[in-house]
PDB file of C-alpha atoms in Angstrom:
ATOM      1  CA  MET A   1     130.976 122.091 115.492  1.00 40.00           C
ATOM      2  CA  LEU A   2     134.213 122.174 113.509  1.00 38.00           C
ATOM      3  CA  ASN A   3     135.654 119.396 115.624  1.00 44.00           C
ATOM      4  CA  PHE A   4     132.463 117.397 115.240  1.00 51.00           C
ATOM      5  CA  LYS A   5     132.464 117.776 111.455  1.00 49.00           C
ATOM      6  CA  TYR A   6     136.076 116.674 111.392  1.00 41.00           C
ATOM      7  CA  ALA A   7     135.061 113.563 113.296  1.00 62.00           C
ATOM      8  CA  LEU A   8     132.487 112.792 110.578  1.00 71.00           C
ATOM      9  CA  VAL A   9     135.017 112.546 107.754  1.00 74.00           C
ATOM     10  CA  ASN A  10     134.462 109.304 105.780  1.00 83.00           C
ATOM     11  CA  LYS A  11     131.520 108.280 107.968  1.00 96.00           C
ATOM     12  CA  LYS A  12     128.922 106.103 106.280  1.00 98.00           C
ATOM     13  CA  LEU A  13     125.212 105.291 106.439  1.00 98.00           C
ATOM     14  CA  SER A  14     124.289 101.662 105.759  1.00 98.00           C
ATOM     15  CA  ILE A  15     120.811 101.276 104.270  1.00 98.00           C
ATOM     16  CA  ILE A  16     119.468  97.766 104.860  1.00 98.00           C
ATOM     17  CA  MET A  17     116.648  96.754 102.548  1.00 98.00           C
ATOM     18  CA  PRO A  18     114.857  93.423 103.006  1.00 98.00           C
ATOM     19  CA  ALA A  19     113.063  92.526  99.777  1.00 98.00           C
ATOM     20  CA  PHE A  20     110.477  89.880  98.997  1.00 97.00           C
ATOM     21  CA  ASN A  21     108.495  90.057  95.743  1.00 97.00           C
ATOM     22  CA  GLU A  22     108.870  93.799  95.244  1.00 96.00           C
ATOM     23  CA  GLN A  23     109.353  93.921  91.466  1.00 97.00           C
ATOM     24  CA  ASN A  24     106.894  96.801  91.098  1.00 96.00           C
ATOM     25  CA  THR A  25     108.688  99.202  93.433  1.00 97.00           C
ATOM     26  CA  ILE A  26     112.279  98.217  94.130  1.00 98.00           C
ATOM     27  CA  GLU A  27     113.840 100.142  91.240  1.00 98.00           C
ATOM     28  CA  LEU A  28     111.760 103.187  92.168  1.00 98.00           C
ATOM     29  CA  ILE A  29     112.961 103.164  95.776  1.00 98.00           C
ATOM     30  CA  LEU A  30     116.564 102.571  94.716  1.00 98.00           C
ATOM     31  CA  GLU A  31     116.350 105.565  92.413  1.00 98.00           C
ATOM     32  CA  LYS A  32     115.028 107.670  95.290  1.00 98.00           C
ATOM     33  CA  ILE A  33     117.897 106.545  97.516  1.00 98.00           C
ATOM     34  CA  LYS A  34     120.373 107.330  94.741  1.00 98.00           C
ATOM     35  CA  GLN A  35     119.121 110.927  94.609  1.00 98.00           C
ATOM     36  CA  VAL A  36     119.453 111.529  98.368  1.00 98.00           C
ATOM     37  CA  LYS A  37     122.225 113.904  99.415  1.00 98.00           C
ATOM     38  CA  LEU A  38     123.096 113.096 103.016  1.00 98.00           C
ATOM     39  CA  ILE A  39     123.922 115.831 105.508  1.00 97.00           C
ATOM     40  CA  GLU A  40     127.518 116.298 106.622  1.00 95.00           C
ATOM     41  CA  ASP A  41     128.551 114.625 103.342  1.00 95.00           C
ATOM     42  CA  LEU A  42     127.994 111.153 104.756  1.00 98.00           C
ATOM     43  CA  GLU A  43     128.682 108.310 102.370  1.00 98.00           C
ATOM     44  CA  LYS A  44     126.065 105.635 101.894  1.00 97.00           C
ATOM     45  CA  GLU A  45     125.964 101.940 101.119  1.00 98.00           C
ATOM     46  CA  ILE A  46     122.889  99.936 100.172  1.00 98.00           C
ATOM     47  CA  ILE A  47     122.558  96.337 101.307  1.00 98.00           C
ATOM     48  CA  ILE A  48     119.632  94.497  99.735  1.00 98.00           C
ATOM     49  CA  VAL A  49     118.670  91.128 101.184  1.00 98.00           C
ATOM     50  CA  ASN A  50     116.606  89.315  98.589  1.00 98.00           C
ATOM     51  CA  ASP A  51     114.488  86.955 100.693  1.00 98.00           C
ATOM     52  CA  TYR A  52     113.965  84.293  98.014  1.00 97.00           C
ATOM     53  CA  SER A  53     111.656  86.385  95.847  1.00 98.00           C
ATOM     54  CA  SER A  54     109.650  84.399  93.309  1.00 97.00           C
ATOM     55  CA  ASP A  55     108.954  87.344  90.985  1.00 97.00           C
ATOM     56  CA  ASN A  56     111.389  89.566  89.060  1.00 98.00           C
ATOM     57  CA  THR A  57     112.735  91.402  92.113  1.00 98.00           C
ATOM     58  CA  LEU A  58     116.294  90.169  91.573  1.00 98.00           C
ATOM     59  CA  ALA A  59     116.187  91.024  87.870  1.00 98.00           C
ATOM     60  CA  CYS A  60     115.042  94.552  88.759  1.00 98.00           C
ATOM     61  CA  ILE A  61     117.918  94.926  91.224  1.00 98.00           C
ATOM     62  CA  ASN A  62     120.392  93.713  88.608  1.00 98.00           C
ATOM     63  CA  ASN A  63     118.928  96.128  86.082  1.00 98.00           C
ATOM     64  CA  PHE A  64     119.452  99.022  88.493  1.00 98.00           C
ATOM     65  CA  GLN A  65     123.043  97.926  89.133  1.00 98.00           C
ATOM     66  CA  VAL A  66     123.818  97.805  85.423  1.00 98.00           C
ATOM     67  CA  LYS A  67     122.461 101.316  84.967  1.00 98.00           C
ATOM     68  CA  ASN A  68     124.162 102.661  88.100  1.00 98.00           C
ATOM     69  CA  PRO A  69     127.534 100.927  88.543  1.00 97.00           C
ATOM     70  CA  GLU A  70     128.790 103.823  90.660  1.00 97.00           C
ATOM     71  CA  ILE A  71     126.240 103.167  93.427  1.00 97.00           C
ATOM     72  CA  PRO A  72     127.703 101.123  96.335  1.00 97.00           C
ATOM     73  CA  LEU A  73     125.114  98.344  96.375  1.00 98.00           C
ATOM     74  CA  LYS A  74     125.523  94.831  97.740  1.00 98.00           C
ATOM     75  CA  VAL A  75     122.946  92.100  97.107  1.00 98.00           C
ATOM     76  CA  LEU A  76     122.596  89.126  99.445  1.00 98.00           C
ATOM     77  CA  ASN A  77     120.318  86.233  98.495  1.00 98.00           C
ATOM     78  CA  HIS A  78     118.546  83.893 100.882  1.00 98.00           C
ATOM     79  CA  GLU A  79     118.177  80.376  99.492  1.00 96.00           C
ATOM     80  CA  GLN A  80     114.707  80.132 101.024  1.00 97.00           C
ATOM     81  CA  ASN A  81     112.183  82.637 102.322  1.00 97.00           C
ATOM     82  CA  LYS A  82     113.157  83.375 105.920  1.00 97.00           C
ATOM     83  CA  GLY A  83     111.140  86.499 106.751  1.00 95.00           C
ATOM     84  CA  LYS A  84     111.768  90.218 107.083  1.00 96.00           C
ATOM     85  CA  GLY A  85     113.404  89.958 110.505  1.00 97.00           C
ATOM     86  CA  THR A  86     115.942  87.390 109.315  1.00 98.00           C
ATOM     87  CA  ALA A  87     116.672  89.527 106.243  1.00 98.00           C
ATOM     88  CA  ILE A  88     117.387  92.471 108.530  1.00 98.00           C
ATOM     89  CA  HIS A  89     119.701  90.322 110.667  1.00 98.00           C
ATOM     90  CA  THR A  90     121.602  89.310 107.519  1.00 98.00           C
ATOM     91  CA  GLY A  91     121.914  92.936 106.466  1.00 98.00           C
ATOM     92  CA  ILE A  92     123.127  94.116 109.865  1.00 98.00           C
ATOM     93  CA  LEU A  93     125.900  91.512 109.860  1.00 98.00           C
ATOM     94  CA  GLU A  94     127.121  92.744 106.466  1.00 98.00           C
ATOM     95  CA  ALA A  95     126.800  96.485 107.168  1.00 98.00           C
ATOM     96  CA  HIS A  96     130.003  98.524 107.307  1.00 97.00           C
ATOM     97  CA  GLY A  97     128.438 101.897 108.058  1.00 98.00           C
ATOM     98  CA  ASP A  98     128.779 103.924 111.255  1.00 98.00           C
ATOM     99  CA  PHE A  99     125.007 104.424 111.160  1.00 98.00           C
ATOM    100  CA  ILE A 100     122.439 101.800 110.103  1.00 98.00           C
ATOM    101  CA  ILE A 101     118.883 102.409 108.923  1.00 98.00           C
ATOM    102  CA  ILE A 102     116.136 100.025 107.789  1.00 98.00           C
ATOM    103  CA  GLN A 103     114.415 100.741 104.458  1.00 98.00           C
ATOM    104  CA  ASP A 104     111.497  98.760 103.036  1.00 97.00           C
ATOM    105  CA  ALA A 105     111.657  97.877  99.339  1.00 97.00           C
ATOM    106  CA  ASP A 106     108.339  99.581  98.613  1.00 94.00           C
ATOM    107  CA  ILE A 107     107.684 103.317  98.413  1.00 94.00           C
ATOM    108  CA  GLU A 108     105.733 103.777 101.664  1.00 95.00           C
ATOM    109  CA  TYR A 109     108.667 105.651 103.236  1.00 96.00           C
ATOM    110  CA  ASN A 110     110.584 108.554 101.716  1.00 97.00           C
ATOM    111  CA  PRO A 111     114.408 108.252 101.676  1.00 98.00           C
ATOM    112  CA  ASN A 112     114.661 112.041 101.457  1.00 97.00           C
ATOM    113  CA  GLU A 113     113.805 111.975 105.159  1.00 98.00           C
ATOM    114  CA  TYR A 114     116.971 110.100 106.159  1.00 98.00           C
ATOM    115  CA  ASN A 115     118.425 113.471 107.056  1.00 98.00           C
ATOM    116  CA  LEU A 116     115.585 114.150 109.502  1.00 98.00           C
ATOM    117  CA  LEU A 117     116.573 111.037 111.430  1.00 98.00           C
ATOM    118  CA  LEU A 118     120.293 111.682 111.112  1.00 98.00           C
ATOM    119  CA  GLU A 119     120.119 115.234 112.452  1.00 98.00           C
ATOM    120  CA  PRO A 120     119.769 114.484 116.209  1.00 98.00           C
ATOM    121  CA  MET A 121     122.304 111.681 115.893  1.00 98.00           C
ATOM    122  CA  LEU A 122     124.934 113.735 114.089  1.00 98.00           C
ATOM    123  CA  ALA A 123     124.343 116.595 116.515  1.00 98.00           C
ATOM    124  CA  GLY A 124     125.480 114.269 119.287  1.00 97.00           C
ATOM    125  CA  PHE A 125     122.141 113.838 121.059  1.00 98.00           C
ATOM    126  CA  ALA A 126     120.867 110.414 119.967  1.00 98.00           C
ATOM    127  CA  ASP A 127     122.022 106.811 119.799  1.00 98.00           C
ATOM    128  CA  VAL A 128     118.796 105.597 118.177  1.00 98.00           C
ATOM    129  CA  VAL A 129     116.205 107.565 116.187  1.00 98.00           C
ATOM    130  CA  TYR A 130     112.730 106.322 115.261  1.00 98.00           C
ATOM    131  CA  GLY A 131     110.747 107.928 112.459  1.00 98.00           C
ATOM    132  CA  SER A 132     107.187 108.333 113.694  1.00 97.00           C
ATOM    133  CA  ARG A 133     104.226 108.332 111.331  1.00 94.00           C
ATOM    134  CA  PHE A 134     102.030 109.758 114.080  1.00 92.00           C
ATOM    135  CA  VAL A 135     103.758 113.019 114.979  1.00 92.00           C
ATOM    136  CA  GLY A 136     104.514 116.123 112.959  1.00 85.00           C
ATOM    137  CA  GLY A 137     102.860 117.581 109.896  1.00 74.00           C
ATOM    138  CA  LYS A 138     104.206 115.341 107.136  1.00 87.00           C
ATOM    139  CA  PRO A 139     101.907 113.770 104.499  1.00 81.00           C
ATOM    140  CA  HIS A 140     100.198 110.585 105.644  1.00 76.00           C
ATOM    141  CA  ARG A 141      98.015 108.486 103.378  1.00 76.00           C
ATOM    142  CA  VAL A 142      94.630 107.736 104.932  1.00 72.00           C
ATOM    143  CA  LEU A 143      94.077 103.988 104.784  1.00 69.00           C
ATOM    144  CA  PHE A 144      93.177 101.306 107.315  1.00 66.00           C
ATOM    145  CA  PHE A 145      91.460 102.403 110.529  1.00 81.00           C
ATOM    146  CA  PHE A 146      92.142  99.177 112.386  1.00 79.00           C
ATOM    147  CA  HIS A 147      95.792  99.161 111.299  1.00 80.00           C
ATOM    148  CA  THR A 148      96.230 102.572 112.869  1.00 86.00           C
ATOM    149  CA  ILE A 149      94.460 101.511 116.048  1.00 90.00           C
ATOM    150  CA  GLY A 150      96.500  98.298 116.107  1.00 89.00           C
ATOM    151  CA  ASN A 151      99.804 100.129 115.660  1.00 91.00           C
ATOM    152  CA  LYS A 152      99.003 102.559 118.442  1.00 93.00           C
ATOM    153  CA  PHE A 153      97.837  99.751 120.715  1.00 95.00           C
ATOM    154  CA  LEU A 154     101.036  97.754 120.148  1.00 96.00           C
ATOM    155  CA  THR A 155     103.108 100.870 120.780  1.00 97.00           C
ATOM    156  CA  PHE A 156     101.193 101.504 124.028  1.00 97.00           C
ATOM    157  CA  ILE A 157     101.745  97.929 125.248  1.00 97.00           C
ATOM    158  CA  SER A 158     105.410  98.127 124.277  1.00 97.00           C
ATOM    159  CA  ASN A 159     105.841 101.409 126.138  1.00 98.00           C
ATOM    160  CA  LEU A 160     104.099  99.950 129.163  1.00 97.00           C
ATOM    161  CA  PHE A 161     106.806  97.317 129.510  1.00 96.00           C
ATOM    162  CA  THR A 162     109.867  99.154 128.192  1.00 97.00           C
ATOM    163  CA  GLY A 163     109.193 102.340 130.149  1.00 96.00           C
ATOM    164  CA  ILE A 164     110.029 104.538 127.153  1.00 97.00           C
ATOM    165  CA  ASN A 165     107.565 106.911 125.536  1.00 96.00           C
ATOM    166  CA  ILE A 166     107.597 106.466 121.765  1.00 98.00           C
ATOM    167  CA  THR A 167     104.645 107.011 119.445  1.00 97.00           C
ATOM    168  CA  ASP A 168     105.362 104.503 116.659  1.00 96.00           C
ATOM    169  CA  MET A 169     107.087 101.276 117.670  1.00 97.00           C
ATOM    170  CA  GLU A 170     106.110  99.539 114.412  1.00 95.00           C
ATOM    171  CA  THR A 171     107.716 102.114 112.113  1.00 96.00           C
ATOM    172  CA  CYS A 172     110.102 100.870 109.442  1.00 97.00           C
ATOM    173  CA  TYR A 173     112.453 103.838 109.809  1.00 98.00           C
ATOM    174  CA  LYS A 174     114.747 103.003 112.687  1.00 98.00           C
ATOM    175  CA  LEU A 175     118.242 104.486 112.691  1.00 98.00           C
ATOM    176  CA  PHE A 176     120.975 103.063 114.919  1.00 98.00           C
ATOM    177  CA  LYS A 177     124.577 103.743 115.696  1.00 98.00           C
ATOM    178  CA  LYS A 178     126.460 100.625 114.686  1.00 98.00           C
ATOM    179  CA  GLU A 179     127.759 100.083 118.219  1.00 98.00           C
ATOM    180  CA  ILE A 180     124.152  99.899 119.448  1.00 98.00           C
ATOM    181  CA  ILE A 181     122.612  97.515 116.910  1.00 98.00           C
ATOM    182  CA  LYS A 182     125.465  95.195 115.948  1.00 98.00           C
ATOM    183  CA  PRO A 183     126.032  93.629 119.404  1.00 98.00           C
ATOM    184  CA  LEU A 184     122.331  92.791 119.849  1.00 98.00           C
ATOM    185  CA  VAL A 185     121.373  89.139 119.512  1.00 97.00           C
ATOM    186  CA  LEU A 186     118.151  89.339 117.502  1.00 97.00           C
ATOM    187  CA  LYS A 187     115.897  86.300 117.093  1.00 96.00           C
ATOM    188  CA  GLU A 188     112.647  87.251 115.398  1.00 96.00           C
ATOM    189  CA  LYS A 189     112.292  86.074 111.809  1.00 95.00           C
ATOM    190  CA  ARG A 190     109.335  88.149 110.651  1.00 91.00           C
ATOM    191  CA  PHE A 191     107.728  91.400 111.759  1.00 88.00           C
ATOM    192  CA  GLY A 192     108.489  90.594 115.405  1.00 94.00           C
ATOM    193  CA  PHE A 193     111.767  92.402 114.768  1.00 97.00           C
ATOM    194  CA  GLU A 194     110.113  95.709 115.692  1.00 97.00           C
ATOM    195  CA  PRO A 195     108.998  94.907 119.272  1.00 97.00           C
ATOM    196  CA  GLU A 196     112.089  92.758 119.874  1.00 98.00           C
ATOM    197  CA  VAL A 197     114.629  95.419 118.910  1.00 98.00           C
ATOM    198  CA  THR A 198     112.648  98.068 120.790  1.00 98.00           C
ATOM    199  CA  ALA A 199     112.647  95.944 123.942  1.00 98.00           C
ATOM    200  CA  LYS A 200     116.350  95.204 123.686  1.00 97.00           C
ATOM    201  CA  ILE A 201     117.559  98.751 123.030  1.00 98.00           C
ATOM    202  CA  SER A 202     115.385 100.020 125.891  1.00 97.00           C
ATOM    203  CA  LYS A 203     117.444  97.875 128.270  1.00 96.00           C
ATOM    204  CA  ILE A 204     120.774  99.417 127.241  1.00 97.00           C
ATOM    205  CA  LYS A 205     122.130 101.589 130.025  1.00 96.00           C
ATOM    206  CA  ASN A 206     121.996 105.335 129.306  1.00 98.00           C
ATOM    207  CA  ILE A 207     120.554 104.777 125.825  1.00 98.00           C
ATOM    208  CA  ARG A 208     119.378 107.977 124.122  1.00 98.00           C
ATOM    209  CA  ILE A 209     116.337 107.354 121.924  1.00 98.00           C
ATOM    210  CA  TYR A 210     114.796 110.124 119.822  1.00 98.00           C
ATOM    211  CA  GLU A 211     111.795 110.373 117.493  1.00 98.00           C
ATOM    212  CA  VAL A 212     111.191 112.579 114.471  1.00 98.00           C
ATOM    213  CA  GLY A 213     108.006 112.965 112.454  1.00 97.00           C
ATOM    214  CA  ILE A 214     108.063 111.388 108.989  1.00 97.00           C
ATOM    215  CA  SER A 215     105.660 111.052 106.086  1.00 96.00           C
ATOM    216  CA  TYR A 216     103.923 107.803 105.176  1.00 94.00           C
ATOM    217  CA  TYR A 217     102.730 106.797 101.713  1.00 91.00           C
ATOM    218  CA  GLY A 218     100.970 103.585 102.710  1.00 79.00           C
ATOM    219  CA  ARG A 219      99.831 100.961 100.252  1.00 64.00           C
ATOM    220  CA  THR A 220      96.883  98.576 100.130  1.00 68.00           C
ATOM    221  CA  TYR A 221      97.042  94.774 100.085  1.00 60.00           C
ATOM    222  CA  GLU A 222      96.286  94.919  96.362  1.00 68.00           C
ATOM    223  CA  GLU A 223      99.373  97.108  95.988  1.00 64.00           C
ATOM    224  CA  GLY A 224     101.541  94.616  97.856  1.00 58.00           C
ATOM    225  CA  LYS A 225     101.157  95.222 101.598  1.00 62.00           C
ATOM    226  CA  LYS A 226     102.091  92.044 103.488  1.00 64.00           C
ATOM    227  CA  ILE A 227     101.643  92.536 107.237  1.00 71.00           C
ATOM    228  CA  GLY A 228      98.438  91.086 108.674  1.00 73.00           C
ATOM    229  CA  TRP A 229      96.538  90.464 111.905  1.00 69.00           C
ATOM    230  CA  LYS A 230      98.606  87.375 112.735  1.00 85.00           C
ATOM    231  CA  ASP A 231     101.695  89.589 112.838  1.00 81.00           C
ATOM    232  CA  GLY A 232      99.897  91.802 115.353  1.00 84.00           C
ATOM    233  CA  VAL A 233      99.261  88.803 117.591  1.00 92.00           C
ATOM    234  CA  ARG A 234     102.908  87.802 117.259  1.00 92.00           C
ATOM    235  CA  ALA A 235     103.939  91.363 118.158  1.00 93.00           C
ATOM    236  CA  ILE A 236     102.050  91.123 121.467  1.00 95.00           C
ATOM    237  CA  TYR A 237     103.771  87.824 122.191  1.00 95.00           C
ATOM    238  CA  CYS A 238     107.156  89.392 121.385  1.00 96.00           C
ATOM    239  CA  ILE A 239     106.488  92.378 123.652  1.00 96.00           C
ATOM    240  CA  LEU A 240     105.826  90.001 126.534  1.00 96.00           C
ATOM    241  CA  LYS A 241     108.630  87.625 125.616  1.00 96.00           C
ATOM    242  CA  TYR A 242     111.419  90.185 125.364  1.00 97.00           C
ATOM    243  CA  ASN A 243     110.295  92.449 128.205  1.00 95.00           C
ATOM    244  CA  ILE A 244     109.127  89.986 130.860  1.00 90.00           C
ATOM    245  CA  PHE A 245     110.045  86.386 130.287  1.00 76.00           C
ATOM    246  CA  LYS A 246     113.595  85.195 130.817  1.00 52.00           C
ATOM    247  CA  ARG A 247     115.191  82.532 128.673  1.00 45.00           C
TER     248      ARG A 247
END
């Protein structure tokens, strides 16, 4: 353990945050991230990709930066709306951390649980860790029945083709070692990122994928939720495309 801790000196977690019209929550989630103390004294960097927001999202980010100049935060701006997947691609390219995690700009996911995902990775067991909303005893807001059924169905279909046994393919919280995620050529511009990246990491030889239970503070469409049934149809297409069909 002493040798392993020594190896972690100056290691960093990159937090990639795609943001589109999240003026109501983005300062709240940034404040939560600011308060997180990472295990093994990992450093952190925040990379926000503002996906051409038309509200005051950028002003809120700037306001947080002014109040917290000590926080390592980089803001990248798309000149047109390109979708969550493209925003994630942009963030991955700019990430300098040894470990990379995806964080939505709302408050559905709790940054205090970064350490839950980091634990099996820092212990030397995992190359990728998914945070599952469907295992464990963490709080979980009761919302849309058909969303839950849809998520579980998409995960089942994904597992059927990837051959791995995860419980929540569509989760936002995905943690990667940089050497796993950076070499991947990712194509999907919107929410197809989830099945695409899952398909592609499943094909990596000797990949070690873990899951941990996380909490989920879901929001309604009135509160800003964006994913819809069309994204579910696209997810099925992506599962087939990246697991079966060859380019």
